[in-house]
Short mmCIF file of C-alpha atoms in Angstrom, two decimals:
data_model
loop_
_atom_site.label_atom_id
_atom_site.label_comp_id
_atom_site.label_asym_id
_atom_site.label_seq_id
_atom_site.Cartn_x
_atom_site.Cartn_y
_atom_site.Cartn_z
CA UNK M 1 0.00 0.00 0.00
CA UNK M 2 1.15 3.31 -1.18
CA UNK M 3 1.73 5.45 2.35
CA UNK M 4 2.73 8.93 0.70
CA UNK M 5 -0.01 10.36 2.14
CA UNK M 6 0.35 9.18 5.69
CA UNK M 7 3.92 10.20 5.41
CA UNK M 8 3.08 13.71 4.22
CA UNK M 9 0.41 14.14 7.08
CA UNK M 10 3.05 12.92 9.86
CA UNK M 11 5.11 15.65 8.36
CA UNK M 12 2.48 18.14 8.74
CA UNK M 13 1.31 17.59 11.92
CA UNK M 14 5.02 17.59 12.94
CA UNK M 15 5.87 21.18 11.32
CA UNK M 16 2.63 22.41 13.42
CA UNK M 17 1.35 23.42 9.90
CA UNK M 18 -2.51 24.02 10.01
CA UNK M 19 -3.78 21.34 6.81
CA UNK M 20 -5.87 24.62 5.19
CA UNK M 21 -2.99 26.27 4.96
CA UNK M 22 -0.42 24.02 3.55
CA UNK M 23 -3.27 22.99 1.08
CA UNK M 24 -3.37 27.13 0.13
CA UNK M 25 0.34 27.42 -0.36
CA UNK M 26 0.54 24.36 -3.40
CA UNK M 27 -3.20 25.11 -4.58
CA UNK M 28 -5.39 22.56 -3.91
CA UNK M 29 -8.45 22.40 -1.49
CA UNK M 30 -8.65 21.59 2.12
CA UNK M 31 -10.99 18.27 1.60
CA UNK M 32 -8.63 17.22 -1.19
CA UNK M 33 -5.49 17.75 0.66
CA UNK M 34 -7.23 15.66 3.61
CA UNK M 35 -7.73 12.57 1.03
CA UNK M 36 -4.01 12.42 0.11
CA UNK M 37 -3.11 12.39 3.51
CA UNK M 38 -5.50 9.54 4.35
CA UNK M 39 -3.94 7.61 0.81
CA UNK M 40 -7.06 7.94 -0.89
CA UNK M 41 -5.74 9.81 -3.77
CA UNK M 42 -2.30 9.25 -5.31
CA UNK M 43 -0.14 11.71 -5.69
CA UNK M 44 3.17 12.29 -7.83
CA UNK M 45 5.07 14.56 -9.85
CA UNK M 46 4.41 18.51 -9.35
CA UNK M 47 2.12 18.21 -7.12
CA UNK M 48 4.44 16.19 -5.00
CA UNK M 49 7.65 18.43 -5.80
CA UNK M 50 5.68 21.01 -4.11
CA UNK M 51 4.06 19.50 -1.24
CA UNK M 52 7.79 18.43 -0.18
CA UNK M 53 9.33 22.09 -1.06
CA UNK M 54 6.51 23.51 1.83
CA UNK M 55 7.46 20.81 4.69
CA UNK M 56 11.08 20.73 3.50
CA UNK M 57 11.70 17.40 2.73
CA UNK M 58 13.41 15.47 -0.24
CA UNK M 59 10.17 14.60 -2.69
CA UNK M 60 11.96 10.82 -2.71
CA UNK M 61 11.67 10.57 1.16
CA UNK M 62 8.23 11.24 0.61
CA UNK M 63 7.52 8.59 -2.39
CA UNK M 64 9.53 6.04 -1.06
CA UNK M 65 9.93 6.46 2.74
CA UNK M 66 12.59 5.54 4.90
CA UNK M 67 15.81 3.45 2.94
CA UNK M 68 14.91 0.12 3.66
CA UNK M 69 19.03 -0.81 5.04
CA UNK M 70 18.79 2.17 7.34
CA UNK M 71 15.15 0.81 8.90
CA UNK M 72 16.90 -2.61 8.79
CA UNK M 73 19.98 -1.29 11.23
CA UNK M 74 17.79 0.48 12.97
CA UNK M 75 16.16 -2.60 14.11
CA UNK M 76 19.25 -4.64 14.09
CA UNK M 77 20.01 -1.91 16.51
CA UNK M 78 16.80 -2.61 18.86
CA UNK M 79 17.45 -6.13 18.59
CA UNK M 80 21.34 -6.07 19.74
CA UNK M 81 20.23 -4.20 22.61
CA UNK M 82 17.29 -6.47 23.55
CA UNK M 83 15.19 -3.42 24.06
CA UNK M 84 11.48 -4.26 25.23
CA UNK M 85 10.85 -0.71 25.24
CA UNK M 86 11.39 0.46 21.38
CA UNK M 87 8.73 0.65 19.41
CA UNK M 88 9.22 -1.35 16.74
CA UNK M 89 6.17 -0.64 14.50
CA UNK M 90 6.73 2.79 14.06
CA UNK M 91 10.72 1.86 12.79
CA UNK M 92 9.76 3.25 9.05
CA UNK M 93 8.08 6.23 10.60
CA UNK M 94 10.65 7.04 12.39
CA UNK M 95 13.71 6.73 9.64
CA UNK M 96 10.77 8.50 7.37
CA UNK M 97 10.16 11.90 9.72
CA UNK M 98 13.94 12.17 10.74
CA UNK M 99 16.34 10.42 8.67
CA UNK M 100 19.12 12.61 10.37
CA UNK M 101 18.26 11.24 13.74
CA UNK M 102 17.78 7.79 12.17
CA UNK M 103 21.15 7.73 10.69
CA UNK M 104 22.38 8.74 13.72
CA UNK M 105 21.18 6.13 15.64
CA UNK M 106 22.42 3.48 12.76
CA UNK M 107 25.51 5.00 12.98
CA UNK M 108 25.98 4.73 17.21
CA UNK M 109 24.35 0.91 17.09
CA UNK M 110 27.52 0.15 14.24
CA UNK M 111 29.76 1.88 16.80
CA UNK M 112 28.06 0.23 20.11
CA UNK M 113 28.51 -3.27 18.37
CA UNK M 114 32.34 -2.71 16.94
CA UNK M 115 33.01 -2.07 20.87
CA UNK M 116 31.25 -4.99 22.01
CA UNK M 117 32.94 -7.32 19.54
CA UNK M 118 36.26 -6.14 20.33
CA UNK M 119 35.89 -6.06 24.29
CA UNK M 120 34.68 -9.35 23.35
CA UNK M 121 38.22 -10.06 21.56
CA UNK M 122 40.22 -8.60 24.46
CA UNK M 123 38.55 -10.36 26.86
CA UNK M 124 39.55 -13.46 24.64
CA UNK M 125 43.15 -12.17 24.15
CA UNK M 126 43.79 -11.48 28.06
CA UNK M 127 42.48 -15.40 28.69
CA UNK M 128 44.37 -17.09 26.16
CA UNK M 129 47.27 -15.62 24.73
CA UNK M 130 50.41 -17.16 26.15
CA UNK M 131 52.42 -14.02 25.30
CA UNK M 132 50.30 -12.04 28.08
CA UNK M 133 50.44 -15.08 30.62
CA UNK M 134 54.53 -15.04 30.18
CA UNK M 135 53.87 -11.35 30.85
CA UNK M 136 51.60 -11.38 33.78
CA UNK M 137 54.07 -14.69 35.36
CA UNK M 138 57.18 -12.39 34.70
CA UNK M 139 55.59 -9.14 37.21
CA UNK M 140 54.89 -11.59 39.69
CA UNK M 141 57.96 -13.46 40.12
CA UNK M 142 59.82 -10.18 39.98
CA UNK M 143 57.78 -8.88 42.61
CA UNK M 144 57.68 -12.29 44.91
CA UNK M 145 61.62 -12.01 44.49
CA UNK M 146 61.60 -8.51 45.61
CA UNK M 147 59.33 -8.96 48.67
CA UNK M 148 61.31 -12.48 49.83
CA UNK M 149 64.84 -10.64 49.51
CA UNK M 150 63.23 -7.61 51.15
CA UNK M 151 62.21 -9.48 53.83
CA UNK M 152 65.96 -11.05 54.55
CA UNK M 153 67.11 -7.50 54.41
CA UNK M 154 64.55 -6.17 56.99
CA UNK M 155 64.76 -9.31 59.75
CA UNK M 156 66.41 -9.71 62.91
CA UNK M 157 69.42 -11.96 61.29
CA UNK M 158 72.65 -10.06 60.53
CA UNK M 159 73.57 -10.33 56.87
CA UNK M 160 77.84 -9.57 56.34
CA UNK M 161 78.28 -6.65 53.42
CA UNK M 162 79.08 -9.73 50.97
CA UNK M 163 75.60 -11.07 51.42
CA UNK M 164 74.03 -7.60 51.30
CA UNK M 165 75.91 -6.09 48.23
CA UNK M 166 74.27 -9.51 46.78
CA UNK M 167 70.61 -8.77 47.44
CA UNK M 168 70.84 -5.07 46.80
CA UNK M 169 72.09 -6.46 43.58
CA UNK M 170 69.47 -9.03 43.32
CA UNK M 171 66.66 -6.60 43.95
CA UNK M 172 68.36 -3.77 41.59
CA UNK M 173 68.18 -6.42 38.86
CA UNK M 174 64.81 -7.85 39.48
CA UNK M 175 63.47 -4.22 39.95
CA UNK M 176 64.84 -3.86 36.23
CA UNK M 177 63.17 -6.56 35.33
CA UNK M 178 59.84 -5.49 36.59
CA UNK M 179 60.00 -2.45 35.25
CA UNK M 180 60.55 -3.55 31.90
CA UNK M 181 57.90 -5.99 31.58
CA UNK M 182 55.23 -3.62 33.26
CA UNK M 183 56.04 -1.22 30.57
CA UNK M 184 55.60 -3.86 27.48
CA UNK M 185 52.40 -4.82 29.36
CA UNK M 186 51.27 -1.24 29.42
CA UNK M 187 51.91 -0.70 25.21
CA UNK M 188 49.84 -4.12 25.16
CA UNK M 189 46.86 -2.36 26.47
CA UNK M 190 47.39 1.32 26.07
CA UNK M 191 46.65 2.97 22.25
CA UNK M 192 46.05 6.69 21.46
CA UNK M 193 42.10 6.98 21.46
CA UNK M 194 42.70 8.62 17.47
CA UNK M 195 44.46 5.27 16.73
CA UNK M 196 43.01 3.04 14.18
CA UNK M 197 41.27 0.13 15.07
CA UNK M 198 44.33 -2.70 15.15
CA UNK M 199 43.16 -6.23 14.12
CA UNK M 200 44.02 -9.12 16.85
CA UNK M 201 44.58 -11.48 14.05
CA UNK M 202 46.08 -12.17 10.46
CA UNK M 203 43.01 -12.98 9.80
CA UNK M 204 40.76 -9.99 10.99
CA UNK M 205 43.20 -7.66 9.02
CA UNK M 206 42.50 -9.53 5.80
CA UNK M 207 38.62 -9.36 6.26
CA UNK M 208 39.24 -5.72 6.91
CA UNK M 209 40.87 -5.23 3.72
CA UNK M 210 38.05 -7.23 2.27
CA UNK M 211 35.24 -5.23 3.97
CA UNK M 212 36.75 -2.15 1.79
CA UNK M 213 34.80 -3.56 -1.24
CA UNK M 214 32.51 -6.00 0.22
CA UNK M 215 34.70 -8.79 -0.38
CA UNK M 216 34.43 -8.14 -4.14
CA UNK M 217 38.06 -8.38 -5.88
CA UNK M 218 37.68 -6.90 -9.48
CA UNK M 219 41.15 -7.94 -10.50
CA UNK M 220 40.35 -11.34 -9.97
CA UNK M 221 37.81 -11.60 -12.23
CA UNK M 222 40.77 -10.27 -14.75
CA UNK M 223 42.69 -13.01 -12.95
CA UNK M 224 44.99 -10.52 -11.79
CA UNK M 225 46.79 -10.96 -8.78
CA UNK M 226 46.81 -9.23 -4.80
CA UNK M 227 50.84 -9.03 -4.82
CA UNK M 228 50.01 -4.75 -5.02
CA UNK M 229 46.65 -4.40 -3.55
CA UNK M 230 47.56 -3.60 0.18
CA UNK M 231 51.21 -2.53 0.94
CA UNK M 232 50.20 -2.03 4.50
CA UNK M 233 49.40 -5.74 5.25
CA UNK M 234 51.50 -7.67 7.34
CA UNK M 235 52.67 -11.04 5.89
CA UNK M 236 50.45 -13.21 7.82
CA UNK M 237 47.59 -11.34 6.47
CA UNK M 238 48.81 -10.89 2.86
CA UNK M 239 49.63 -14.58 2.51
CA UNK M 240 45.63 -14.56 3.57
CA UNK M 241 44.86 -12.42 1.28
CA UNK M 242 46.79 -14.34 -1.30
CA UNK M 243 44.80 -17.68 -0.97
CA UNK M 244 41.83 -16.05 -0.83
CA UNK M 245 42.44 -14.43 -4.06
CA UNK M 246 43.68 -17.96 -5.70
CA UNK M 247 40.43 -19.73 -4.64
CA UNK M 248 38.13 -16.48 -5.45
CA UNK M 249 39.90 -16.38 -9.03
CA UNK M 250 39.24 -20.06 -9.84
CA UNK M 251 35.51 -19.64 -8.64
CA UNK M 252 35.31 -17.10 -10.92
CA UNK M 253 36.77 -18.96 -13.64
CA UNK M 254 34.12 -21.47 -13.37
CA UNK M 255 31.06 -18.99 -12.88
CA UNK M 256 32.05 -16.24 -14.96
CA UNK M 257 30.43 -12.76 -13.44
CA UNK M 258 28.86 -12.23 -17.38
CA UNK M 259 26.99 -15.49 -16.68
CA UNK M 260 26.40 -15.56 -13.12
CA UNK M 261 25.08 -12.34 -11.93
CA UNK M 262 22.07 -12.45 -14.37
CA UNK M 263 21.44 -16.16 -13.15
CA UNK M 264 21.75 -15.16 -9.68
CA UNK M 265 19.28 -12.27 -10.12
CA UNK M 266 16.93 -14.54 -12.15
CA UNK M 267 17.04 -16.83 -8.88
CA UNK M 268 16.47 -13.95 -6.11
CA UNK M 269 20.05 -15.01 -5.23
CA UNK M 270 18.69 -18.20 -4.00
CA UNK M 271 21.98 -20.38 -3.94
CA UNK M 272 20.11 -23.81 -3.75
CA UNK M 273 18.12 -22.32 -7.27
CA UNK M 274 21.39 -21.29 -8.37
CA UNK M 275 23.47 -23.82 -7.99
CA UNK M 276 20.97 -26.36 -9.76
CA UNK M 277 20.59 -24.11 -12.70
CA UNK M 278 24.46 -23.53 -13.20
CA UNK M 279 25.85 -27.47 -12.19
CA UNK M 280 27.58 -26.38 -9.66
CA UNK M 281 29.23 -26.82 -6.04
CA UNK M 282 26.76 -24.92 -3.60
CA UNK M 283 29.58 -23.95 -1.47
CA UNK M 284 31.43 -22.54 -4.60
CA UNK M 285 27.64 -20.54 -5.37
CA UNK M 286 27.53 -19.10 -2.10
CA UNK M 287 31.17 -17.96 -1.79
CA UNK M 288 30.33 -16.41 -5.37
CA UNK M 289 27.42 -14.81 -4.23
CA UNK M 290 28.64 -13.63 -0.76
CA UNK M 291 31.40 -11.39 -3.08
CA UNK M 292 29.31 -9.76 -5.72
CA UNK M 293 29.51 -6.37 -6.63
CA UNK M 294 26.85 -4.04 -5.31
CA UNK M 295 23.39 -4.47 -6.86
CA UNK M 296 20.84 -2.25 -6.26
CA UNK M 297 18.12 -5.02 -5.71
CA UNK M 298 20.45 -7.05 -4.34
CA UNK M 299 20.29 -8.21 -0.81
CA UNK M 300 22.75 -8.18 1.91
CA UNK M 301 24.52 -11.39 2.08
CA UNK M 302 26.86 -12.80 4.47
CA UNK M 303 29.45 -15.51 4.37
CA UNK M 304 30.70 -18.15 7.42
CA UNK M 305 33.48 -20.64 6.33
CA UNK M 306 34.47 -22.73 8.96
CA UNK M 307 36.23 -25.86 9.56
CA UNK M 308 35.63 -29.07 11.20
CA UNK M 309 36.50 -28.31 14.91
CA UNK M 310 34.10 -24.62 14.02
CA UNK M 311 37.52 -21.95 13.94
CA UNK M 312 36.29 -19.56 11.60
CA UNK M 313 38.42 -19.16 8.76
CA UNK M 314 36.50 -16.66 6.94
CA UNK M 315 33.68 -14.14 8.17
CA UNK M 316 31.94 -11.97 6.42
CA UNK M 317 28.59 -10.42 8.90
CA UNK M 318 25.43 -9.08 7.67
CA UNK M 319 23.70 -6.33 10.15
CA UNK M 320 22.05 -7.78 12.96
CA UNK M 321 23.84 -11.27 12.92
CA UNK M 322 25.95 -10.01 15.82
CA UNK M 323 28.66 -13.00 14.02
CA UNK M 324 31.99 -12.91 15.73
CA UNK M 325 34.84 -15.35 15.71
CA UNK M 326 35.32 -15.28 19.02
CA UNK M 327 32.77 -17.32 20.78
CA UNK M 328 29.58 -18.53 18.16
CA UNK M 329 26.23 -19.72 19.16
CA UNK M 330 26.37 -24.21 18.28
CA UNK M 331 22.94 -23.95 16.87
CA UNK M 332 24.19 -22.38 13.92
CA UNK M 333 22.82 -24.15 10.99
CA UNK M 334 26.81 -24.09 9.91
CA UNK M 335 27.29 -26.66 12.81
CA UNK M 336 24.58 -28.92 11.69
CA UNK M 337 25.81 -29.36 8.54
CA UNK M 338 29.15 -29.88 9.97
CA UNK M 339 27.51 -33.06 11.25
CA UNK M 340 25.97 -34.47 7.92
CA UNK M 341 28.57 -33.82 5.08
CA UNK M 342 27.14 -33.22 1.90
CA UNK M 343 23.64 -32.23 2.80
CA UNK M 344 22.80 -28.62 2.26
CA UNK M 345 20.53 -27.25 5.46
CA UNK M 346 18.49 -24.21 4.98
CA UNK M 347 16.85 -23.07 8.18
CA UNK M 348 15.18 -19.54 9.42
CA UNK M 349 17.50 -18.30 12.35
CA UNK M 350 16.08 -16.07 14.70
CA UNK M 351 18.30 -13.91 16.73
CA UNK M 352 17.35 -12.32 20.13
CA UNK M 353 15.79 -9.02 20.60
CA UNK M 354 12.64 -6.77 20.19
CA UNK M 355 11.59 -6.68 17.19
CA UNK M 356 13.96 -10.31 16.58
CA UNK M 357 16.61 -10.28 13.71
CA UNK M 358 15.79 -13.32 11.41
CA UNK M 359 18.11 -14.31 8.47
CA UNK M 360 17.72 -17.55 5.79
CA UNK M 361 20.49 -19.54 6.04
CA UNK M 362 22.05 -21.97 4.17
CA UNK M 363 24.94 -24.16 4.86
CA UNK M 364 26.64 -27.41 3.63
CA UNK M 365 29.75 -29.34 4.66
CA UNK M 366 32.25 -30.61 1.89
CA UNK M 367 34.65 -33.63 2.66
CA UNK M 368 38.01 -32.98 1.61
CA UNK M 369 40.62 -35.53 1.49
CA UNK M 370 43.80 -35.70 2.80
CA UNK M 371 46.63 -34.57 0.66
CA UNK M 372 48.88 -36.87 2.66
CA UNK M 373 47.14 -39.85 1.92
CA UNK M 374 43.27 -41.88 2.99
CA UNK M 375 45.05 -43.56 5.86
CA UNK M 376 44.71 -39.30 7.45
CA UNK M 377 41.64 -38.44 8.33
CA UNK M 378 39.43 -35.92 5.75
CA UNK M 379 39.64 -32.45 5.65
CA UNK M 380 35.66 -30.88 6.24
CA UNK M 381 35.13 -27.41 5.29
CA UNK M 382 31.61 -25.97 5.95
CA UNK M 383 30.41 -22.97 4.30
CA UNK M 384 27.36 -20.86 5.07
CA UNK M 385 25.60 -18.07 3.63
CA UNK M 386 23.42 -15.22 5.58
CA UNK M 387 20.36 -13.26 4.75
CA UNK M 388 18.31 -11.16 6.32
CA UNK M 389 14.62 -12.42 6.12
CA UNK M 390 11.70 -9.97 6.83
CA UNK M 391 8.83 -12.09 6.32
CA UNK M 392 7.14 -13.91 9.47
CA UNK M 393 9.11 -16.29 11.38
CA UNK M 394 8.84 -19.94 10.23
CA UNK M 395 7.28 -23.18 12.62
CA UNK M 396 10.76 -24.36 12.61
CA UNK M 397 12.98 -21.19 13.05
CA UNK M 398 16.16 -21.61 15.06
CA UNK M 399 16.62 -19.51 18.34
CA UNK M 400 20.18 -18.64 17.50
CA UNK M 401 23.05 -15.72 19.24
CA UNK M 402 25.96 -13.92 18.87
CA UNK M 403 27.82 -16.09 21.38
CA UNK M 404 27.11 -17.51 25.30
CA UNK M 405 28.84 -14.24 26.38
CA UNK M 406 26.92 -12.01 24.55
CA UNK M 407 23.42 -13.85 23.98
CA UNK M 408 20.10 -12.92 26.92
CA UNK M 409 18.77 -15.98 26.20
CA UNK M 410 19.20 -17.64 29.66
CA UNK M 411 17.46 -20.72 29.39
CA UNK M 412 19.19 -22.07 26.40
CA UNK M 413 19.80 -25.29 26.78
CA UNK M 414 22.93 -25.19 24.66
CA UNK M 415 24.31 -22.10 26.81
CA UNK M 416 28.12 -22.84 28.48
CA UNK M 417 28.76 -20.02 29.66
CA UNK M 418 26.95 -17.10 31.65
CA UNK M 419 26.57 -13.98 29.85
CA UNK M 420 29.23 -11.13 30.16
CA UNK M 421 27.23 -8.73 32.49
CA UNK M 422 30.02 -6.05 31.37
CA UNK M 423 29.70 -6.17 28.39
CA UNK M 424 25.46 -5.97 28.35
CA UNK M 425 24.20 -3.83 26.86
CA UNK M 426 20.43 -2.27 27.56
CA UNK M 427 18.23 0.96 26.75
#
């Protein structure tokens, strides 16, 4: 249903303009002014240019409403935050009346989420990473050294000069000591707030690099190469960048972009339609897909390649999934195809919140064998690909989350671990 009209009244009522009078200053009547606000009549062209010239709005914004991505972060937004309080119907109205508030909010949720995934990170980091432990063991044997020869110093017993001259020496060096590692722990943790965001991983800084053109690598499909692309990579993340770039130019080799995109549009960018129609590999479809270049009717699709113990080896999010390698939810459909290799799985996930995030997923797990030999066990490499779904949640959605430490669903039965109260987040 056309809802120029209800948009233009909100508008209206909003400017505190009297309806008499904005009807006087484009020409029309009162009672025919009323009917186009109650989408009884259509409106369009001049008339329109000039009803959105006297309440100061773009004549698009009026025709069209809100941009259906911003609505969508918005609610991503709502949803991340689990807030019971938003009103979720009035999303489009909102985004509609005051797209400048709107995109600010988009903008703060983005921000509010790229915190909580890298406090999630850190958190990670400060568990796990032996580096830090050796750090952290290092201050407090220095300091247990320092107390113990301390308290020889200090006692009752007399200690001859040798002996002395020996534990001032002792302490001198393990004060050195200390002081040295305190200060490489304090450039582990301290960076200049106007300091770019540093990736924890090889890994992270080749997605990041990705992100720049939505994973899309136009000299690939030239079968060019990535040896120039980033000078600023390090060579973990370059050597990433490399293989990705092998495997994304032979998957373009075999589903040429000429070919492919009008197949893919043809299908809705189904995968499952696409990959029937074409003859070939769905996981090789929905890495193809997941790296198109931007299509105006195209939805926003993300990517999940994992392997057989679930490390993520490639991530690419869509807004709303709250995805993060650090900690994932096991009733990802990604983990029950891990489970049956060879068998694509298509479910409805439904993330947390208020209104709920829900994306169509698909996922399948290909056997690989061992380049060593059969005796080795198989290689299993599980692909999945993301979409948000805005029609009505299925029978058999899955509850999914962003991860135990960030998921409010408390009585999951596959929870193992409590939620990060520090790292909640609520309106």
């Amino acid at each position: 249903m056309d809802r120029t009209g209800s948009r233009i009244r909100a508008r209206r009522l909003d400017a505190k303009i009297a309806q008499r009078d904005l009807a006087q200053s484009v020409g029309i009547s009162a009672s025919y002014l009323n009917l186009i606000e109650h989408d009884r009549r259509r409106i369009g062209g001049k008339l329109l240019t000039q009803l959105a010239a006297a309440l100061g709005l773009d004549p698009a914004l009026l025709a069209e409403g809100a941009d259906a991505g911003l609505v969508g972060r918005m609610r991503a937004a709502a949803s991340a935050a689990d807030a019971e309080t938003v009103e979720a119907p009035q999303t489009a109205d909102l985004a509609a009346r005051y797209p400048g508030w709107a995109r600010l909010i988009a903008a703060q949720a983005d921000q509010i989420a790229a915190l909580q995934q890298r406090a999630q990170m850190l958190e990670d980091r400060i568990t796990h990473d032996p580096a830090l432990a050796t750090a952290l063991h290092g201050v407090i044997s220095a300091v247990t050294s320092i107390q113990s020869t301390a308290a020889i110093l200090t006692g009752d017993a007399k200690v001859d000069a040798d002996w002395q001259a020996r534990f001032h020496r002792n302490i001198f060096d393990d004060a050195t000591r200390l002081a040295q590692t305190s200060a490489a722990l304090i450039a582990y943790f301290d960076a200049p707030a106007n300091a770019a965001p540093v990736s924890l991983s090889p890994l992270e800084e080749m997605e990041q690099a990705l992100s720049q053109t939505g994973f899309y690598r136009p000299a690939q499909e030239r079968g060019g190469t990535a040896a120039a692309d980033d000078p600023q990579l390090s060579a973990g993340a370059a050597g990433l960048l490399a293989d990705y770039d092998a495997r994304y130019h032979a998957d373009a080799v075999a589903l040429p972009l000429a070919t492919f995109l009008p197949a893919a549009k043809a299908a809705s960018y189904d995968p499952l339609r696409v990959s029937a129609q074409m003859g070939r590999p769905l996981a090789q479809v929905m890495r193809r897909l997941a790296a198109l270049p931007a299509q105006d009717d195209a939805p926003p699709l993300g990517l999940l390649i994992c392997d057989a113990a679930g490390v993520v080896r490639l991530l690419k999010s869509v807004p709303g999934a709250g995805l993060s390698r650090a900690g994932l939810c096991p009733l990802w459909p990604i983990f029950t195809a891990l489970g049956q290799p060879g068998r694509a799985v298509a479910a409805q996930a439904v993330l947390p919140g208020t209104p709920d995030v829900r994306l169509t997923c698909h996922a399948i797990a290909d056997v690989i064998p061992h380049p060593d030999g059969p005796h080795m066990p198989p290689l299993i490499e599980a692909t999945m690909l993301l979409r948000p779904d805005d029609g009505p949640a299925a029978a058999a959605a899955v509850p999914v989350g962003a991860g135990c430490r960030l998921c409010p669903r408390t009585k999951c039965p596959a929870r193992r671990e409590p939620a990060s109260v520090s790292l909640a987040i609520t309106l």
